Tab-separated table of C-alpha atoms in Angstrom:
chain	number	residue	atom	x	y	z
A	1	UNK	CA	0.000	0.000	0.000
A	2	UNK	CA	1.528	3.514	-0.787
A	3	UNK	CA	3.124	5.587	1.746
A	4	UNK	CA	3.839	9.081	1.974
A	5	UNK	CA	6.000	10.343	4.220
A	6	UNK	CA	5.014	13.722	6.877
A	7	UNK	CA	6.737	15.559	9.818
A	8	UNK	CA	5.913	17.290	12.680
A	9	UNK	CA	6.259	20.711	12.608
A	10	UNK	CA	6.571	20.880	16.291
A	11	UNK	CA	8.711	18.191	17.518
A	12	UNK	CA	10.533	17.372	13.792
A	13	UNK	CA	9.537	13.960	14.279
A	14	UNK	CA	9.594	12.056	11.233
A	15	UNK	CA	7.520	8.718	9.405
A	16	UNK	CA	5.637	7.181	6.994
A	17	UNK	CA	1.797	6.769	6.973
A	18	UNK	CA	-0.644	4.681	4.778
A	19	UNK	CA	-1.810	7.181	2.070
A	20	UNK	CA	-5.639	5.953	2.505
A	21	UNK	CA	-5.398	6.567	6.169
A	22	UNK	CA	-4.482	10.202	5.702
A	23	UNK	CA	-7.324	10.453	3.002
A	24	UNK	CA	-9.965	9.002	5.986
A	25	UNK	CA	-8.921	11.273	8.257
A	26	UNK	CA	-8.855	14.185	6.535
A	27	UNK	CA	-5.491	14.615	7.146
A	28	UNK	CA	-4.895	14.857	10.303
A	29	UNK	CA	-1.909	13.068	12.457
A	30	UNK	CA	-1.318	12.839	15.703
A	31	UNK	CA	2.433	12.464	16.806
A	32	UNK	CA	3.397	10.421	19.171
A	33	UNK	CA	6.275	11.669	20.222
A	34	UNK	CA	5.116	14.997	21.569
A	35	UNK	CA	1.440	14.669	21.088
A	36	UNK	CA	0.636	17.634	18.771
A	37	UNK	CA	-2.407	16.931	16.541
A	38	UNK	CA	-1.798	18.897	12.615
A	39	UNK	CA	-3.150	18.392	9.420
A	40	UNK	CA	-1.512	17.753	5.813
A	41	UNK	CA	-3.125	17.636	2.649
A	42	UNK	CA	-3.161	14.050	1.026
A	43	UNK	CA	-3.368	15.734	-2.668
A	44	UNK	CA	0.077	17.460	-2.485
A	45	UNK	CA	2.132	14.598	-0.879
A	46	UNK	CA	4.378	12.284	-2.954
A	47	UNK	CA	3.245	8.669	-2.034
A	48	UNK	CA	6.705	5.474	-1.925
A	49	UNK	CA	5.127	2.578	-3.101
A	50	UNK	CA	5.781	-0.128	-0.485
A	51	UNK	CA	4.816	-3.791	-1.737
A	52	UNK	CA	5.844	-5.314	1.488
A	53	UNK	CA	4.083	-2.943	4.080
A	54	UNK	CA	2.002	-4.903	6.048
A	55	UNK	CA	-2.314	-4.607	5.588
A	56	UNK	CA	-3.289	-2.580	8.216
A	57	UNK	CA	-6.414	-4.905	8.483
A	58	UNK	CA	-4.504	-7.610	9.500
A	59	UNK	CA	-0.988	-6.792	11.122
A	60	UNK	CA	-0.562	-6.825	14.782
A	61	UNK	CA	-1.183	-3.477	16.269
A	62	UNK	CA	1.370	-4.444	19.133
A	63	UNK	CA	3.940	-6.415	16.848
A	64	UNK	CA	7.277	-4.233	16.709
A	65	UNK	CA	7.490	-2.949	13.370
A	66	UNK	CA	10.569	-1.558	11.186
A	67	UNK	CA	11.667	2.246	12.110
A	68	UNK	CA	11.687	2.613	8.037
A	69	UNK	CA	8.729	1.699	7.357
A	70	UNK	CA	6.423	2.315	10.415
A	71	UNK	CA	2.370	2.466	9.518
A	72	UNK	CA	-0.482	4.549	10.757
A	73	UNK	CA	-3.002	3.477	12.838
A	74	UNK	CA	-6.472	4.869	13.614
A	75	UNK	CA	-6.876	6.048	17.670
A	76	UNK	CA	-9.911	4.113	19.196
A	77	UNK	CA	-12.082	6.846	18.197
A	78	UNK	CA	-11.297	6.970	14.837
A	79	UNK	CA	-14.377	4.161	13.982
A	80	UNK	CA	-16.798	7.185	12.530
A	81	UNK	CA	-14.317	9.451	11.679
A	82	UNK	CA	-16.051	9.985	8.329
A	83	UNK	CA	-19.061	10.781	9.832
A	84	UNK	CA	-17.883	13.634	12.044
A	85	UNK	CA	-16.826	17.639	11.046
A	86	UNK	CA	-13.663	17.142	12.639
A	87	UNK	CA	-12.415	13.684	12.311
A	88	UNK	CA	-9.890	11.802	15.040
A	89	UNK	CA	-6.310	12.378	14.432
A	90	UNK	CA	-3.979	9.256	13.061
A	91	UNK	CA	-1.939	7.947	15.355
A	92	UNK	CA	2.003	6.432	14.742
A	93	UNK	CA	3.688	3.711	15.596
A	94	UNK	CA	7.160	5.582	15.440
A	95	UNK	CA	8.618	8.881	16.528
A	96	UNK	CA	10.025	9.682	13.312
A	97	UNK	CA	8.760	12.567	10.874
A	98	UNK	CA	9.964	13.769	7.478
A	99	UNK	CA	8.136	15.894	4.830
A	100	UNK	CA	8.475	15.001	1.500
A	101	UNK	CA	7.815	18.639	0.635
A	102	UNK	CA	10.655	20.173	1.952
A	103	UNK	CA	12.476	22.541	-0.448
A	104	UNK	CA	16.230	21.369	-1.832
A	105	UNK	CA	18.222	24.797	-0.428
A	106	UNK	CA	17.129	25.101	3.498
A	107	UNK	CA	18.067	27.916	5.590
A	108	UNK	CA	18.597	28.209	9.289
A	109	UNK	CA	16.098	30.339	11.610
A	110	UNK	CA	16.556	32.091	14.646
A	111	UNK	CA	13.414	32.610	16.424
A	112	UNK	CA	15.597	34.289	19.638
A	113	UNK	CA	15.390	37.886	21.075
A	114	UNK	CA	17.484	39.758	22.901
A	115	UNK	CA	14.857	41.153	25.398
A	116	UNK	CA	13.591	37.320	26.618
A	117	UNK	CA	18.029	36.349	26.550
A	118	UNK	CA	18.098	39.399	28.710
A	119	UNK	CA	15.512	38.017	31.189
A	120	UNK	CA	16.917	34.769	31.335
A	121	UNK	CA	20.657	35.896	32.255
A	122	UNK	CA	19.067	38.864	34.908
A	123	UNK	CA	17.813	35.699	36.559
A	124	UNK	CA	20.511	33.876	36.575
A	125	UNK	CA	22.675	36.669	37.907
A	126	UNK	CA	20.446	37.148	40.399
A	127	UNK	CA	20.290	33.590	41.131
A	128	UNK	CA	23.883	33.452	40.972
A	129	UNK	CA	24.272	36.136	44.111
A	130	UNK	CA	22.089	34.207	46.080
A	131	UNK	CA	24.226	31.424	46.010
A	132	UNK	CA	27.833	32.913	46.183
A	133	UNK	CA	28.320	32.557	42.059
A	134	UNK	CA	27.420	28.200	42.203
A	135	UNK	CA	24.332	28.880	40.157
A	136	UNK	CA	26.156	30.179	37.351
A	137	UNK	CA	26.579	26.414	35.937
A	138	UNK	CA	22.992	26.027	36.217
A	139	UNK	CA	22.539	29.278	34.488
A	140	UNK	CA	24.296	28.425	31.441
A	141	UNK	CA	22.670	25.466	30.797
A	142	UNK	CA	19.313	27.553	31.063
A	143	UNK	CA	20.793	30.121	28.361
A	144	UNK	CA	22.105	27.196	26.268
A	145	UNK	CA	18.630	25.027	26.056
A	146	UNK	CA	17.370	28.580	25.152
A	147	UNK	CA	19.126	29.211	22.059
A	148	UNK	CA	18.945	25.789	20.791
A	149	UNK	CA	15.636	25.755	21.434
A	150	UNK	CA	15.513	28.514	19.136
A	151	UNK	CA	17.480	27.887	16.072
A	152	UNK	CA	15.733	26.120	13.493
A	153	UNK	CA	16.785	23.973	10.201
A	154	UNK	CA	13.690	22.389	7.578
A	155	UNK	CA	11.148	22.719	10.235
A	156	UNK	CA	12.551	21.387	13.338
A	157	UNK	CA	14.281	22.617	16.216
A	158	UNK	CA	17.376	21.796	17.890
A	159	UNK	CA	17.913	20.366	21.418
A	160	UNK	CA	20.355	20.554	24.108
A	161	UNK	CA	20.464	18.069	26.700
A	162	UNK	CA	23.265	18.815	28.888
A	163	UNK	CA	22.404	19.953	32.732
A	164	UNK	CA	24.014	23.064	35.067
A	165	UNK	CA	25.042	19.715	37.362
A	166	UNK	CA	27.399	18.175	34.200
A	167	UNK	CA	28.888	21.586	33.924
A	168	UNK	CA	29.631	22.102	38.068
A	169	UNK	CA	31.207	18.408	37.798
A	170	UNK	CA	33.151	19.080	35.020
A	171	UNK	CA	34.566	22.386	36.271
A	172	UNK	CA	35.516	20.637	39.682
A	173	UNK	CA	37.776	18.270	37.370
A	174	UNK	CA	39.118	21.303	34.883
A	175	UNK	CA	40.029	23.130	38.324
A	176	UNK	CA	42.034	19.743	39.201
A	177	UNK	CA	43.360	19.528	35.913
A	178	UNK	CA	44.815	23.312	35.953
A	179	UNK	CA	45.892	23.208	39.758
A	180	UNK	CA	48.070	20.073	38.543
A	181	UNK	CA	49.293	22.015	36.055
A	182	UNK	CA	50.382	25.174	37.734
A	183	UNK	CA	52.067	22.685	40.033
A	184	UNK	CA	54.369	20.447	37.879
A	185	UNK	CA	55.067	23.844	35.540
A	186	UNK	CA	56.543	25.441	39.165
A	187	UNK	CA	58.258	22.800	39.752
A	188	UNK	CA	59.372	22.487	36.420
A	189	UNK	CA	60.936	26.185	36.805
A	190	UNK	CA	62.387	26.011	40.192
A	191	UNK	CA	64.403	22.806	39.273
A	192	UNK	CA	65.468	24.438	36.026
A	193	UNK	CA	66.916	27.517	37.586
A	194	UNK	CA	68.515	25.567	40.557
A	195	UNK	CA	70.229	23.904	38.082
A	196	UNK	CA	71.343	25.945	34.969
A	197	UNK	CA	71.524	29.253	34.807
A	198	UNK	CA	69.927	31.957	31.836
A	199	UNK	CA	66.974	29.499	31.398
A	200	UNK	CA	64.456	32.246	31.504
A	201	UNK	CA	63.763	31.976	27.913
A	202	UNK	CA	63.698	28.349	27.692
A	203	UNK	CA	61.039	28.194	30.975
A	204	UNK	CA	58.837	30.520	28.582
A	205	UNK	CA	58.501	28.271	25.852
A	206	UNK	CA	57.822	25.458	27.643
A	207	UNK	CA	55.178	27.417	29.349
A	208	UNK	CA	53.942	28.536	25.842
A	209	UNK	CA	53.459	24.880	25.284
A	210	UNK	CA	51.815	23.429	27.852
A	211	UNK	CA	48.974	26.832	27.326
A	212	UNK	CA	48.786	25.365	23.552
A	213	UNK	CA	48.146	21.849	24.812
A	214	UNK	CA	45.561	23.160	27.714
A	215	UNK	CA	43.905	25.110	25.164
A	216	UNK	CA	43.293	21.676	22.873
A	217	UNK	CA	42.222	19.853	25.454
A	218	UNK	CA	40.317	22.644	26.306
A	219	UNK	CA	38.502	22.697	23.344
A	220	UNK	CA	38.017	19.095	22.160
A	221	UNK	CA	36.734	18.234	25.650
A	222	UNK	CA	33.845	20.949	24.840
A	223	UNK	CA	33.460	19.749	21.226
A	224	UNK	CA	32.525	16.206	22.415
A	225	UNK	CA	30.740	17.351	25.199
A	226	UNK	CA	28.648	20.054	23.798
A	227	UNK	CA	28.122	17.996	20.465
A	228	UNK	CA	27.050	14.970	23.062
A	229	UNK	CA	24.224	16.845	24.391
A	230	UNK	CA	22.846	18.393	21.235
A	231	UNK	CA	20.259	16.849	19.099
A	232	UNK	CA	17.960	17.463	16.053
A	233	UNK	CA	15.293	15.492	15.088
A	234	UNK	CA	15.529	13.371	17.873
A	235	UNK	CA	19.231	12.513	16.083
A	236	UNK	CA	22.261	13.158	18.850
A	237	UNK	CA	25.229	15.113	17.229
A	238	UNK	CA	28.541	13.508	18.107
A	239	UNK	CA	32.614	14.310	17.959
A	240	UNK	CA	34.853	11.725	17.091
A	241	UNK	CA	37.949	13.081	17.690
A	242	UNK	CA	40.970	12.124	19.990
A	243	UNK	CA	42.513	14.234	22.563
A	244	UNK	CA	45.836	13.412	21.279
A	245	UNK	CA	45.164	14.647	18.144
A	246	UNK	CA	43.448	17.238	18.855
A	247	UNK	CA	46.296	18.500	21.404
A	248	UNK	CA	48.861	18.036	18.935
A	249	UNK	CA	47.231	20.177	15.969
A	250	UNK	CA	46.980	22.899	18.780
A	251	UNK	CA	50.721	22.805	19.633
A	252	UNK	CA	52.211	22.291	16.504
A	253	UNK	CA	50.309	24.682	14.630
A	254	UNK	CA	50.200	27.449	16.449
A	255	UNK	CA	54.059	27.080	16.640
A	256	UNK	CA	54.641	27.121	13.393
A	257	UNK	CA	52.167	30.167	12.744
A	258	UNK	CA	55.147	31.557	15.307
A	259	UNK	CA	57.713	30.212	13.491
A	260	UNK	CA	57.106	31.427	10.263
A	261	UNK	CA	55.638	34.768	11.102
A	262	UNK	CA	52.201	33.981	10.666
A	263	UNK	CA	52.946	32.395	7.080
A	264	UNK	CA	51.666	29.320	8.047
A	265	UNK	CA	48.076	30.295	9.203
A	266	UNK	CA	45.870	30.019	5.969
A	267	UNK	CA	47.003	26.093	6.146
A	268	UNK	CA	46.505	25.985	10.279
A	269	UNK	CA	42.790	27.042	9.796
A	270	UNK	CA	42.163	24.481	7.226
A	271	UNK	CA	43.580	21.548	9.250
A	272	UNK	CA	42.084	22.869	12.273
A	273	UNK	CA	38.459	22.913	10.066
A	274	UNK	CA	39.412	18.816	9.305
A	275	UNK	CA	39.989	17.887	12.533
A	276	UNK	CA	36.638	19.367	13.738
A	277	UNK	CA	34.241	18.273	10.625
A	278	UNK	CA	35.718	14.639	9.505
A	279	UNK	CA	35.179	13.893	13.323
A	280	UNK	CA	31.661	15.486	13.820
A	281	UNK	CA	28.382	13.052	13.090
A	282	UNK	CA	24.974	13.382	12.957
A	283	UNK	CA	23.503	9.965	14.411
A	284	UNK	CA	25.981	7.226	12.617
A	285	UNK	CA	26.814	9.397	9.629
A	286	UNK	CA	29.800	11.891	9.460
A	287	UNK	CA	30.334	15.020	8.423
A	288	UNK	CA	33.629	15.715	5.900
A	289	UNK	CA	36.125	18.558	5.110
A	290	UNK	CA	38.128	18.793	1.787
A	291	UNK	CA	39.638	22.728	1.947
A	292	UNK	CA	43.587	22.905	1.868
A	293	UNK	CA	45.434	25.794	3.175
A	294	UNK	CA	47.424	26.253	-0.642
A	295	UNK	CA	43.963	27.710	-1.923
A	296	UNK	CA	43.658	30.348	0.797
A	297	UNK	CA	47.155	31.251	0.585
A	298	UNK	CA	47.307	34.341	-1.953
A	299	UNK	CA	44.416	35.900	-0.890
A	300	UNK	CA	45.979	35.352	2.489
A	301	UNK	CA	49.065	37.588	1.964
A	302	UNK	CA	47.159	39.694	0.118
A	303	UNK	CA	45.054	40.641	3.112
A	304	UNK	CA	47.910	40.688	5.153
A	305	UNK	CA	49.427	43.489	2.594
A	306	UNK	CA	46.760	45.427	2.501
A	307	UNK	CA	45.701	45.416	6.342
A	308	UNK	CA	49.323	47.122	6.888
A	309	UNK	CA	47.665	49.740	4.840
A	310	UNK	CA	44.687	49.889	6.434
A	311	UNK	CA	44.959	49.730	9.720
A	312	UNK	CA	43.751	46.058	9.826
A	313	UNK	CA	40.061	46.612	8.306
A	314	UNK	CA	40.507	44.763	5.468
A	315	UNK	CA	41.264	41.584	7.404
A	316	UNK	CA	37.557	40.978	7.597
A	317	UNK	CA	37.258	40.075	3.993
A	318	UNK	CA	39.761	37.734	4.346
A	319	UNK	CA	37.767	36.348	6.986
A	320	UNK	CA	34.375	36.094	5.001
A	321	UNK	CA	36.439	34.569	2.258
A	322	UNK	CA	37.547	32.095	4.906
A	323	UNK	CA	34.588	31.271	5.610
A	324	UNK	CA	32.931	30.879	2.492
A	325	UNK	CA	35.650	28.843	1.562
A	326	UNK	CA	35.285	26.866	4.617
A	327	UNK	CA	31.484	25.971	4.002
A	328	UNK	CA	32.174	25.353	0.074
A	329	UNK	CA	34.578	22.375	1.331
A	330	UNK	CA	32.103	21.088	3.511
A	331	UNK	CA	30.103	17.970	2.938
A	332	UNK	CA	27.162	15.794	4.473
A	333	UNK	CA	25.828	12.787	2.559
A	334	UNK	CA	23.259	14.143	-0.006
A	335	UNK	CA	24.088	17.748	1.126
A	336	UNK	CA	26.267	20.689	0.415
A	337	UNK	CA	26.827	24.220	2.332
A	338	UNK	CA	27.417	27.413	1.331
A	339	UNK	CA	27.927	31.037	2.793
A	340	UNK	CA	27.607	33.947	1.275
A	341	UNK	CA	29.047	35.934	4.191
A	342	UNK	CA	31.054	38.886	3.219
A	343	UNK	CA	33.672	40.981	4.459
A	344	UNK	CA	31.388	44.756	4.891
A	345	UNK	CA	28.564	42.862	6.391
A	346	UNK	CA	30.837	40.938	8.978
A	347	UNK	CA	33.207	44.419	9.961
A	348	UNK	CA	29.336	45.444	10.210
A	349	UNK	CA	28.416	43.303	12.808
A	350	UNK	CA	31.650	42.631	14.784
A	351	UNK	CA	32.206	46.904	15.085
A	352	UNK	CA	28.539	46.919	16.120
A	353	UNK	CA	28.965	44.137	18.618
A	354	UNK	CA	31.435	45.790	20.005
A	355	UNK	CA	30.401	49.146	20.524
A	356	UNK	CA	27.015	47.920	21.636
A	357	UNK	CA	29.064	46.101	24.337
A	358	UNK	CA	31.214	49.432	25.236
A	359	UNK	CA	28.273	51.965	25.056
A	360	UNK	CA	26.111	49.850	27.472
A	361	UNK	CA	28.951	48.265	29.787
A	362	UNK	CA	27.637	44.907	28.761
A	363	UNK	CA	23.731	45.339	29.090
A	364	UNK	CA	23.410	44.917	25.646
A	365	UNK	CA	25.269	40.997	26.153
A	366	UNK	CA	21.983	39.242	25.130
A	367	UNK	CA	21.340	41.370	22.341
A	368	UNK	CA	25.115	40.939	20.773
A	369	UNK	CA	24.457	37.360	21.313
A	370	UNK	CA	20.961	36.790	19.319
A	371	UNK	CA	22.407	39.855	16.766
A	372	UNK	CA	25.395	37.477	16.051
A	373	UNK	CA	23.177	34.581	15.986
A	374	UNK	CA	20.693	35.949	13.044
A	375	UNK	CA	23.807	37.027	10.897
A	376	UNK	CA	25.044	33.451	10.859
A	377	UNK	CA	21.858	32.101	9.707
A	378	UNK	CA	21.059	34.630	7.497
A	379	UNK	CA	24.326	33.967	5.228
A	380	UNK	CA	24.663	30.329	5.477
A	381	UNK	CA	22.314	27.757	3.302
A	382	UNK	CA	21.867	24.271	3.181
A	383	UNK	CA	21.402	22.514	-0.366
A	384	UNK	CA	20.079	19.036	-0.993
A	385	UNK	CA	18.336	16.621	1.264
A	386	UNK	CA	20.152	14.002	3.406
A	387	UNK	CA	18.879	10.414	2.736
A	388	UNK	CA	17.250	10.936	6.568
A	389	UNK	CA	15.959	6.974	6.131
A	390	UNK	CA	19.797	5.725	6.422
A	391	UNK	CA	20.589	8.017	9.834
A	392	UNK	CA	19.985	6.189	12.799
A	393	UNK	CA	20.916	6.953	16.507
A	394	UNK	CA	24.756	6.296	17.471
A	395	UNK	CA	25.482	8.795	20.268
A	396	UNK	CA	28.694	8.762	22.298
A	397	UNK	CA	29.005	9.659	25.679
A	398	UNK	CA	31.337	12.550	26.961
A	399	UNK	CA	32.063	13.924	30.354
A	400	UNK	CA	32.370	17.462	30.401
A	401	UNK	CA	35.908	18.153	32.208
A	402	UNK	CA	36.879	19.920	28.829
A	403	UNK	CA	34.104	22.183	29.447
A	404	UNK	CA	35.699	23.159	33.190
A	405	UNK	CA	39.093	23.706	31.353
A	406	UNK	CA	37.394	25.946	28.725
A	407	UNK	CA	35.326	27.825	31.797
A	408	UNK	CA	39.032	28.545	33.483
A	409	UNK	CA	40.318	29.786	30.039
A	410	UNK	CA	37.320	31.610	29.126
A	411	UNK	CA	36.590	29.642	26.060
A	412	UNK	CA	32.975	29.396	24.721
A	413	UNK	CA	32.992	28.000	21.512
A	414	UNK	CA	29.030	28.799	20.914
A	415	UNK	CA	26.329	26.646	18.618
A	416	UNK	CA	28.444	27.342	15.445
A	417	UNK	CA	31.680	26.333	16.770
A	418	UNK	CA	32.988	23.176	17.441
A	419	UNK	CA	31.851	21.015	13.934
A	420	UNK	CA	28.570	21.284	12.936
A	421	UNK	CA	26.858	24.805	12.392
């Protein structure tokens, strides 16, 4: 019996229902996942044949059935449906949703203001003085499920799981982690200068190491925690990547951006952009990265040239060519990216940012936040359709001890950061 396939526009849950059983009802679904009753019209769906569906008549109503190919069934009330104005709603056997309808180039939406951000972090800060500065993890998480909650890609919205308790734990282990630090780097120094003499220099760059490996640890330890506790469409994101690897990157390319006199950059940014995306899935499929640092080169040095000029300004195009180039490189099975970010509109919004931060000593935080927020969307577009049939759950746990690290070293990488968007 043909199937056509619907989502739910609140929940993004996706499925396939029996196109006769729409047609009874009128169109109208229930979802089971977060029990939302909304109507589609039968006449503009796309039906998939499927011989070996099961006859509704017939099949067990309490026999497990295939995530793939999941089929409606009527609620108990549902017997003289076609008899009443408003008939019952269908009722799934799955929590999965897709529309058939949905256009090949998406775009993300933020649905975020600044005035409700600004209510949520008053809270918190208030919260926060009540209890000597402990609520603070809890208060992130708050501002975090916020803005995911917000940001929305081909009808659904994403989630994010992770708790103000996660965060408190993992800062108690990033303090250990940096106290044991500080400690063997002392140590390191006072045994150095007991022992030779003019060492100064030397103690410095070993100090500028171990910051470059804190900082990767830092970093991938929020990647595959944040990435952990983020979902869409009921899908968990996940990063792949090792902390050895990661770590590494960190210290060997930022020392020879040093080395070279910031000659080696252009190629640093397009490793760094590997590492991040050809570990990064969504469910059991990865993402993938295929920008090298030759192409970026040129227009690197140009910038350089010219921001000697300039005092610097013309750095943001480079940027926005960065980034478009980054995007242009980046692949997900049956889907492409692209940003059309350039360099006036980002100066645009970073100078803004800024003096909206200066001119209102930080009130206008939550407002920087959501105006940063709609500029990403706005310039970045998803084409094609990912074969969402073929992506099943595969999360990986993560502790979030990175995250502690990054709270020490002020690092918050933000949805966009860290792989994905």
């Amino acid at each position: 019996m043909p199937l056509i396939r619907v989502q739910c526009p609140e929940c993004g849950s996706s499925g396939s229902i029996e196109q006769e059983k729409v047609h009874r009802t009128h169109g109208k679904i229930k979802c089971p996942n977060c029990s939302m009753v909304f109507t589609i019209s039968p006449d503009e769906t796309n039906p998939t044949p499927q011989p070996d569906a099961p006859d509704a008549a017939t099949s067990d109503p309490g026999e497990a059935m295939h995530p793939h190919e999941m089929e409606a069934r009527e609620s108990a009330d549902a017997t003289d449906s076609s008899e009443n104005d408003t008939p019952p709603p269908l009722i799934l056997t799955e929590t999965a949703i897709y529309s058939t309808d949905t256009p090949a180039i998406n775009k993300l939406t933020f649905h975020g203001n600044g005035g409700t951000l600004f209510g949520i972090q008053f809270v918190n800060f208030l919260l926060g003085i009540i209890t000597l500065g402990f609520y603070r993890f809890w208060g992130k998480a708050r501002v975090r499920k916020y803005l995911y909650s917000q940001l929305e890609l081909m009808d659904a919205r994403f989630t994010y799981f992770g708790t103000g308790k996660e965060l408190f734990i993992g800062w108690l282990k990033g303090m250990g982690i940096i106290i044991f630090g500080y400690l063997v780097i002392n140590l390191l120094q006072y045994s150095l200068v007991n022992v030779l003499k003019g060492v100064h220099m030397a103690f410095m760059g070993v100090f500028y190491v171990a910051f470059l490996a804190l900082l990767g640890f830092a970093k991938v330890g929020c990647a595959r925690y944040r990435l952990s506790r983020s979902s869409w469409r009921g899908i968990r994101l996940s990063f792949r990547g090792t902390f050895r690897e990661g770590i590494w990157l960190h210290v060997w390319g930022n020392l020879a951006v040093l080395l070279t006199l910031g000659m080696f950059y252009p190629f640093l940014q397009t490793r760094l952009r590997a590492y991040w995306f050809n570990n990064s899935n969504y469910g059991n499929t990865p993402f993938s990265y295929d920008g090298k640092g030759k192409d970026l080169f040129m227009p690197f040095l140009f910038a350089v040239l010219l921001a000697l000029l300039t005092f610097g300004i013309t750095f943001f195009w480079f940027m926005a060519r960065l980034e478009r180039y980054h995007w242009e490189h980046t692949k997900f099975p049956g889907m492409t990216f692209k940003s059309t970010v350039t360099g006036g509109a980002l100066f645009h919004l970073i100078v803004g940012n800024i003096l909206l931060f200066i001119f209102t000593i930080g009130i206008a935080t939550p407002w920087v936040v959501t105006r940063t927020m709609n500029f990403r969307c706005k310039y970045l577009a998803f084409n094609g359709l990912p074969a969402f049939e073929k992506i099943s759950q595969d999360a990986k746990a993560a502790q979030a001890a990175g995250e502690g690290v990054a709270d020490y070293l002020d690092i918050d990488g933000g949805i966009f950061d860290f792989g994905i968007i």
